[in-house]
CSV table of C-alpha atoms and ligand atoms in Angstrom, one decimal:
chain,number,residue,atom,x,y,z
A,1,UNK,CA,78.1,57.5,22.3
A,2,UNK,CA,77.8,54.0,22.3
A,3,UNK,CA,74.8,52.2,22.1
A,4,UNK,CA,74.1,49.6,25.3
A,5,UNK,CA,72.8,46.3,24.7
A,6,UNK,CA,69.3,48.0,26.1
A,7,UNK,CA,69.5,50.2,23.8
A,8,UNK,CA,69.9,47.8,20.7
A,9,UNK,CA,67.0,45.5,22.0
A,10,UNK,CA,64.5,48.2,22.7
A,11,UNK,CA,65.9,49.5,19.0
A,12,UNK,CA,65.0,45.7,17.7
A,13,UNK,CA,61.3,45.7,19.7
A,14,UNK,CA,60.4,48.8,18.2
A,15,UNK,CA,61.4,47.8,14.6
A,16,UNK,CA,59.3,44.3,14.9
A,17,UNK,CA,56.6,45.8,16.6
A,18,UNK,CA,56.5,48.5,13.2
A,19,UNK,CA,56.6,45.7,11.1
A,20,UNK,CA,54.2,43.7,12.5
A,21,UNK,CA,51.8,47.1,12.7
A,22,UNK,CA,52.7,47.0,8.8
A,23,UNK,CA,51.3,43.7,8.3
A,24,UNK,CA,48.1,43.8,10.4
A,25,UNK,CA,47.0,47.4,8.9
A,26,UNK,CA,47.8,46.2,5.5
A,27,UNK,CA,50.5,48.8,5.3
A,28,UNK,CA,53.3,46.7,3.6
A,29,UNK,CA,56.6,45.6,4.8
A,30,UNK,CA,55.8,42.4,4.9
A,31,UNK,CA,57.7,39.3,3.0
A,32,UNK,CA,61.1,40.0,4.5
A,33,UNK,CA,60.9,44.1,3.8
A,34,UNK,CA,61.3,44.7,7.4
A,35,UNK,CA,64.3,41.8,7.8
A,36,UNK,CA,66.1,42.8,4.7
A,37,UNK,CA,67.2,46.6,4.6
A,38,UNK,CA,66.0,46.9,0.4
A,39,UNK,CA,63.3,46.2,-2.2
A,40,UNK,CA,65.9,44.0,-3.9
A,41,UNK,CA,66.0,41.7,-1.1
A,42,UNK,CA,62.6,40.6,-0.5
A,43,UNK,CA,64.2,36.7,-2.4
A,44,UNK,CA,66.7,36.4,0.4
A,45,UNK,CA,64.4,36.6,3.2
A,46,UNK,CA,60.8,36.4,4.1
A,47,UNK,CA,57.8,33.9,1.8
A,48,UNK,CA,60.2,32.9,-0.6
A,49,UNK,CA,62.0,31.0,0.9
A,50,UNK,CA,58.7,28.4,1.7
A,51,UNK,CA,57.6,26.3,-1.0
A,52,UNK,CA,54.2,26.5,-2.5
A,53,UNK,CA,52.5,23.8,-0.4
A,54,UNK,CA,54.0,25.3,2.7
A,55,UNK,CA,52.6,28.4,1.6
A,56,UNK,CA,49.7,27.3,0.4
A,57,UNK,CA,49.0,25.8,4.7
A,58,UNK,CA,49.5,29.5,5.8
A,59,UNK,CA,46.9,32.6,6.2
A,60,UNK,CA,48.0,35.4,4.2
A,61,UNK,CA,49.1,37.7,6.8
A,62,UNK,CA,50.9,34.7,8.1
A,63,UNK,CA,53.0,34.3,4.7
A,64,UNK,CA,53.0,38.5,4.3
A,65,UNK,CA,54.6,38.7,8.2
A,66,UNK,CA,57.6,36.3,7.4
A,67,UNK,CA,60.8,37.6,8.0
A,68,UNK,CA,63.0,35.2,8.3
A,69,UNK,CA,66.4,34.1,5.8
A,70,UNK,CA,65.6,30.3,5.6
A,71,UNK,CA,62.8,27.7,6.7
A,72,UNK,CA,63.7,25.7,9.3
A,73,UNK,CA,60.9,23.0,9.2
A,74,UNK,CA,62.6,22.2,5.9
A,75,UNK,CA,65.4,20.9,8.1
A,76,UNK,CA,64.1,20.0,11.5
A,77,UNK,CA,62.3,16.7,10.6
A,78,UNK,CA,59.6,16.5,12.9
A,79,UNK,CA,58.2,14.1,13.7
A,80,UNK,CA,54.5,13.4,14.7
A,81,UNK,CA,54.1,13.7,19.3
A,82,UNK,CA,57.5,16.0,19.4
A,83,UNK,CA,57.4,19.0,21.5
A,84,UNK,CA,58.6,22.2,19.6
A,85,UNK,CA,60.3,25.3,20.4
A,86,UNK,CA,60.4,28.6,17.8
A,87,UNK,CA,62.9,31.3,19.0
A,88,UNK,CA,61.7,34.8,17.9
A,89,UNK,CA,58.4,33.4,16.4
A,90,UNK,CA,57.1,36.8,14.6
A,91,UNK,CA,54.2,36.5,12.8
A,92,UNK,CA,54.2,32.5,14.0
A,93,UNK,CA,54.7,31.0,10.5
A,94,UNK,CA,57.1,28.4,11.8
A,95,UNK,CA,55.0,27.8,14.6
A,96,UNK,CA,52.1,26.9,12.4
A,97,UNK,CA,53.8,24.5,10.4
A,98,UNK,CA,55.6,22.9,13.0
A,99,UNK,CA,52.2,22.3,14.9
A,100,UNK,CA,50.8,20.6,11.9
A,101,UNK,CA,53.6,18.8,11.2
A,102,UNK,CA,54.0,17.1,15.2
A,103,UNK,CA,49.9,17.1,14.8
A,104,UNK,CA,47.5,16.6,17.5
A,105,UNK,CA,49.8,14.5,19.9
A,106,UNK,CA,52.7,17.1,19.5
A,107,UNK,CA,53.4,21.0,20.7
A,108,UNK,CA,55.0,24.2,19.3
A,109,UNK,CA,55.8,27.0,21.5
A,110,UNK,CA,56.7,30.5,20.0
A,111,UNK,CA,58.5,33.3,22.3
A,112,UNK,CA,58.9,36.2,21.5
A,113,UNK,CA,59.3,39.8,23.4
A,114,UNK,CA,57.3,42.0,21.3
A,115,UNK,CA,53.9,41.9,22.0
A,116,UNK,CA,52.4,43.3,18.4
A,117,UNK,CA,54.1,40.1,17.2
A,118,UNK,CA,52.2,37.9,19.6
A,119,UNK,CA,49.3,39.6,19.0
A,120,UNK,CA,49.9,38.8,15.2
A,121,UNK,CA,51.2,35.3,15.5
A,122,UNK,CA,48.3,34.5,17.8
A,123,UNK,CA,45.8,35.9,14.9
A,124,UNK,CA,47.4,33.6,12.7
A,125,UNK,CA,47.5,30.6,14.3
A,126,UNK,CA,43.7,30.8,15.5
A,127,UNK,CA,42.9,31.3,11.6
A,128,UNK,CA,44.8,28.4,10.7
A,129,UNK,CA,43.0,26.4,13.1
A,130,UNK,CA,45.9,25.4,14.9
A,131,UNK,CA,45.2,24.1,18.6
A,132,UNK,CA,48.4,22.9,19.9
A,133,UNK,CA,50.5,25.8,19.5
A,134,UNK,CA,51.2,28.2,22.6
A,135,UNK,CA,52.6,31.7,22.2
A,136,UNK,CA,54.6,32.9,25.4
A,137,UNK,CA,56.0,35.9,26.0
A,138,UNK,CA,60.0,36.8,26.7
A,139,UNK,CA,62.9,37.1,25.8
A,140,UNK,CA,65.4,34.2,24.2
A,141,UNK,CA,68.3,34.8,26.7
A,142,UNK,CA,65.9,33.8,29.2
A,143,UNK,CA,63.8,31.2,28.0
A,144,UNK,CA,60.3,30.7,30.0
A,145,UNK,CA,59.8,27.4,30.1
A,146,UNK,CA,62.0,24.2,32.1
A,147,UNK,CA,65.4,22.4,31.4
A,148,UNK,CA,64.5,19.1,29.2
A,149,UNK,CA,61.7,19.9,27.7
A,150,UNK,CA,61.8,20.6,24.6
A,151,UNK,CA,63.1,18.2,21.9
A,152,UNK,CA,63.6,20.4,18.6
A,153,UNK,CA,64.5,23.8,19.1
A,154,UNK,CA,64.4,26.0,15.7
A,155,UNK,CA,64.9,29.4,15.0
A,156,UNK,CA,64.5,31.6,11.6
A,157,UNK,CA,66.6,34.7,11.3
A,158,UNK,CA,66.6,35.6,15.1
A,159,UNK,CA,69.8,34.7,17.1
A,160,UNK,CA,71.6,37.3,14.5
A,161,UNK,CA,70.0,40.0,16.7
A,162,UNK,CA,70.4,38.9,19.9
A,163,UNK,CA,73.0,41.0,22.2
A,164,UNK,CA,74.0,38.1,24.4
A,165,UNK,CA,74.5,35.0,22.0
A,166,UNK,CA,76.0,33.0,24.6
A,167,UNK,CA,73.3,33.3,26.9
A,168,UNK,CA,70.6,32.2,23.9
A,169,UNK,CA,72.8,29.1,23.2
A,170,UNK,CA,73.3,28.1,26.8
A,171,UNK,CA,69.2,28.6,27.2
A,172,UNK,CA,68.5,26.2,24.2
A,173,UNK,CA,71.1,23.6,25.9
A,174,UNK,CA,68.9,23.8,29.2
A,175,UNK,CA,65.2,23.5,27.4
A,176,UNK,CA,66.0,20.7,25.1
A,177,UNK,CA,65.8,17.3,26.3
A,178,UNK,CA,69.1,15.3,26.6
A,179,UNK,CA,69.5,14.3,22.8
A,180,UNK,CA,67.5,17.3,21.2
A,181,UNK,CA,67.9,18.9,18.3
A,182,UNK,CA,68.1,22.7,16.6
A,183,UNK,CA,67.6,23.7,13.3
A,184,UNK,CA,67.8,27.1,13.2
A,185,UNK,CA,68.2,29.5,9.9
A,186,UNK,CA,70.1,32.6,10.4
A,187,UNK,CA,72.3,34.7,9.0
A,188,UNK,CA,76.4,33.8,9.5
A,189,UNK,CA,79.3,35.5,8.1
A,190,UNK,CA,82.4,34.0,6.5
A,191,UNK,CA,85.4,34.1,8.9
A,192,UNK,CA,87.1,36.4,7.3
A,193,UNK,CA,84.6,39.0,8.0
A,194,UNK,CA,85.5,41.2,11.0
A,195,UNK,CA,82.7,43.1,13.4
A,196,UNK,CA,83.2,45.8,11.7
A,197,UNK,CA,82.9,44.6,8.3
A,198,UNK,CA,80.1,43.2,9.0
A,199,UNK,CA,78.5,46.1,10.5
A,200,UNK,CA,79.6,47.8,6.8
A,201,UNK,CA,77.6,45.1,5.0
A,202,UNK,CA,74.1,46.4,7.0
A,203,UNK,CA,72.3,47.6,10.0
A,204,UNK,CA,71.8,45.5,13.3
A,205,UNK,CA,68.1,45.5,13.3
A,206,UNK,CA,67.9,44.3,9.7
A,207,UNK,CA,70.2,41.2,10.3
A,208,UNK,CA,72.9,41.8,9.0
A,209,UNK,CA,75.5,43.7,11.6
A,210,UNK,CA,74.7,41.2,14.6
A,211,UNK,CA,75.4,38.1,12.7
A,212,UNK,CA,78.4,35.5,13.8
A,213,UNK,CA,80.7,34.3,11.4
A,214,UNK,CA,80.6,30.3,11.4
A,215,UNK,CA,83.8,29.6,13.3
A,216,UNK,CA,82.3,31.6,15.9
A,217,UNK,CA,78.3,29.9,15.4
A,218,UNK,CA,80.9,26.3,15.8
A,219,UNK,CA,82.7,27.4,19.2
A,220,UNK,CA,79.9,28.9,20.3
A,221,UNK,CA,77.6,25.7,20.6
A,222,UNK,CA,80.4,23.5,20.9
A,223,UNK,CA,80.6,25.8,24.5
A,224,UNK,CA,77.3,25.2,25.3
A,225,UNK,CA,77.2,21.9,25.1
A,226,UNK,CA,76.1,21.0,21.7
A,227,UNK,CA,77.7,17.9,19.5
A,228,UNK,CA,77.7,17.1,15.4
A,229,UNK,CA,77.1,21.0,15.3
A,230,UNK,CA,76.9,21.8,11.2
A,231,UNK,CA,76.8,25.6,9.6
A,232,UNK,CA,76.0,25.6,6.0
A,233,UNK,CA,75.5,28.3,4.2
A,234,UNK,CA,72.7,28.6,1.8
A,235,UNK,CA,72.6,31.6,0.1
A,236,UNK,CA,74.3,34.4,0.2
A,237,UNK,CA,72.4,37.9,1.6
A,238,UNK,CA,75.4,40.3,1.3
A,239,UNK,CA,78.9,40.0,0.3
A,240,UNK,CA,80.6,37.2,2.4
A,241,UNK,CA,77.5,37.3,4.5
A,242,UNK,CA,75.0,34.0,4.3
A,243,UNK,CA,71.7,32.8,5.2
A,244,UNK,CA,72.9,29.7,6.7
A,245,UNK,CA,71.1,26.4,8.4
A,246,UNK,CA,72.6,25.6,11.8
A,247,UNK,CA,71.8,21.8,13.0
A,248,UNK,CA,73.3,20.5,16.2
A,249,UNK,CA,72.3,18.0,18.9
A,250,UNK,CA,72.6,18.6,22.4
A,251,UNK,CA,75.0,15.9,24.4
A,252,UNK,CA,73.0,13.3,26.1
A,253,UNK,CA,76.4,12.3,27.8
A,254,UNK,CA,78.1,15.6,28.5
A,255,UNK,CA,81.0,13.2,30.1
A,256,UNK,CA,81.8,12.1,26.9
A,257,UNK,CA,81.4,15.2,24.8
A,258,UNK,CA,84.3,15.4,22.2
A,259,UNK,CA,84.4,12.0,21.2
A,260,UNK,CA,83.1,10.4,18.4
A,261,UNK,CA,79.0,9.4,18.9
A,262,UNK,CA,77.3,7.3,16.8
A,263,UNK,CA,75.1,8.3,14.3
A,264,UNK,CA,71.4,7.5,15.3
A,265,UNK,CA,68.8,5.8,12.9
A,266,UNK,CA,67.3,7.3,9.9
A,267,UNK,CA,64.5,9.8,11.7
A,268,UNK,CA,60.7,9.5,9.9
A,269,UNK,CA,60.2,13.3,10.1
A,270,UNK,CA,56.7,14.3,8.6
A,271,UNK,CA,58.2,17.5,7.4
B,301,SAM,C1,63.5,38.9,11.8
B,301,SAM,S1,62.1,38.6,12.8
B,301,SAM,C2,61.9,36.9,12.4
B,301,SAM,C3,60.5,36.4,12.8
B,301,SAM,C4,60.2,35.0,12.5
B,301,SAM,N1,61.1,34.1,13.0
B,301,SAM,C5,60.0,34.8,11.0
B,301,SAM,O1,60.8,34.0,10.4
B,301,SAM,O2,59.2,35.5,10.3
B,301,SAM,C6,62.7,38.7,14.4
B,301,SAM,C7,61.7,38.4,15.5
B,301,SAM,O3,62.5,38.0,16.7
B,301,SAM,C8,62.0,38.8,17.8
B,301,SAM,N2,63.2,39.0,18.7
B,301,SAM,C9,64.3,39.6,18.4
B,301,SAM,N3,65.2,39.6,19.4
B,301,SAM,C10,64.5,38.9,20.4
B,301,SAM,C11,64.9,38.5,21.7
B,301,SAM,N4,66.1,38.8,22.2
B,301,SAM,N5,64.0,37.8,22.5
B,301,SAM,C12,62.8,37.5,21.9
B,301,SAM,N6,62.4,37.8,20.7
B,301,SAM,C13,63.2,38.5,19.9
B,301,SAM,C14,61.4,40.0,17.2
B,301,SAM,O4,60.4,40.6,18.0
B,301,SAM,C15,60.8,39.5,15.9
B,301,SAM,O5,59.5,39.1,16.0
């Protein structure tokens, strides 16, 4: 029988929820075990992909409850005073660096549905010290908070398992302000890569089945609104399968989308 998009979500819940268990009894699967479906891949996804100094800002559990397949502050640029969104925040290490990168003057909301990851992520951020970070509850097709305002949206290895992508990309459109920005890590197939071959390449829950293939990552934000939309791939996590770094910015003149814009100045991110 066919599994409902219900059925996949509650399936993703309750295989976060186990990992982050994992992580705050100790138990392992952390550093991408939980992300990744092997041993073998624990350099694709999860702490490695953070440099030292990165690493070296986090508490342990923080570092031992990432499970994402890139690091999207790397490629945000935030800047100090910015207001920043974390889709799927886990254990909150993205949330905790992007609130010490915008500092004291600056936000960074994570959401996430499962609540042993809040619980987690909330843990963290308090041990880091971190006072402008909020962690709300929900789901990413439905994002809790108003349109315009947000201005960097950024995601690490989440969108992959979402069951309405469309929905999620239209929901980033509305919270960012006219002008913001994603940078979002996730994994992305090659085109050539059908559903099904994808789905051969590894399970839904561990990242790999649910992924779009970067023609469709392109349309798909291009849809919702979304100009100088880039999918690179990084590193490769399974055969013609990627951990890729999406950057797009949202229109500011929706009139004019499809024509060329103009580059803006040279941003002084802290990050
Ligand atoms: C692979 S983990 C990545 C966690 C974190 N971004 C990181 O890099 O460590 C996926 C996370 O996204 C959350 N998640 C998955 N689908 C979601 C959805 N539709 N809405 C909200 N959260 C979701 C899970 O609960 C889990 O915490």
């Amino acid at each position: 029988m066919a599994t409902t998009a219900d059925e996949l979500r509650e399936q993703v819940r309750r295989r976060y929820a186990e990992s982050a268990r994992a992580v705050t009894e100790g138990s392992g699967c952390g550093s991408g075990g939980c992300c990744a479906d092997g041993e073998s891949d624990a350099a694709k996804f999860g702490e490695a992909l953070y440099d030292a100094e990165q690493r070296g800002e986090l508490p342990e559990a923080a570092a031992l409850a990432s499970l994402g397949c890139g690091n999207p502050i790397a490629v945000a640029e935030l800047g100090a005073g910015e207001t920043v969104l974390d889709l799927g925040s886990g254990g909150g290490i993205d949330v905790i660096l992007s609130a010490k990168c915008v500092g004291e003057t600056g936000l960074a909301y994570g959401l996430d549905m499962t609540d042993e990851m809040l619980a987690l992520a909330r843990s963290n951020a308090a041990q880091a010290g971190i006072r402008n970070a909020i962690f709300l509850k929900g789901v990413i097709e439905e994002i809790p908070l108003p349109a315009d305002s947000i201005d960097v949206v950024i995601s690490n290895c989440v969108i992959n398992l979402s069951t309405n992508k469309p929905a999620v990309l239209t929901e980033i459109a509305r919270v960012l302000k006219p002008g913001g920005r994603i940078g979002i890590s996730d994994v992305v197939a090659e085109d050539r890569l059908t559903p099904a071959e994808r789905s051969e390449r590894g399970s839904y829950v561990g990242c790999i089945a649910g992924a779009l293939s970067k023609g469709e990552y392109e349309a798909g934000l291009d849809a919702a609104g979304f100009e100088r939309v880039s999918v690179e791939f990084t590193h490769e996590v399974a055969d013609g399968m990627h951990g890729a770094i999406v950057k797009a910015v949202k229109t500011s003149r929706p009139e004019q989308k499809g024509l060329p814009v103009v580059q803006p100045a040279a941003r002084a991110g802290c990050c």
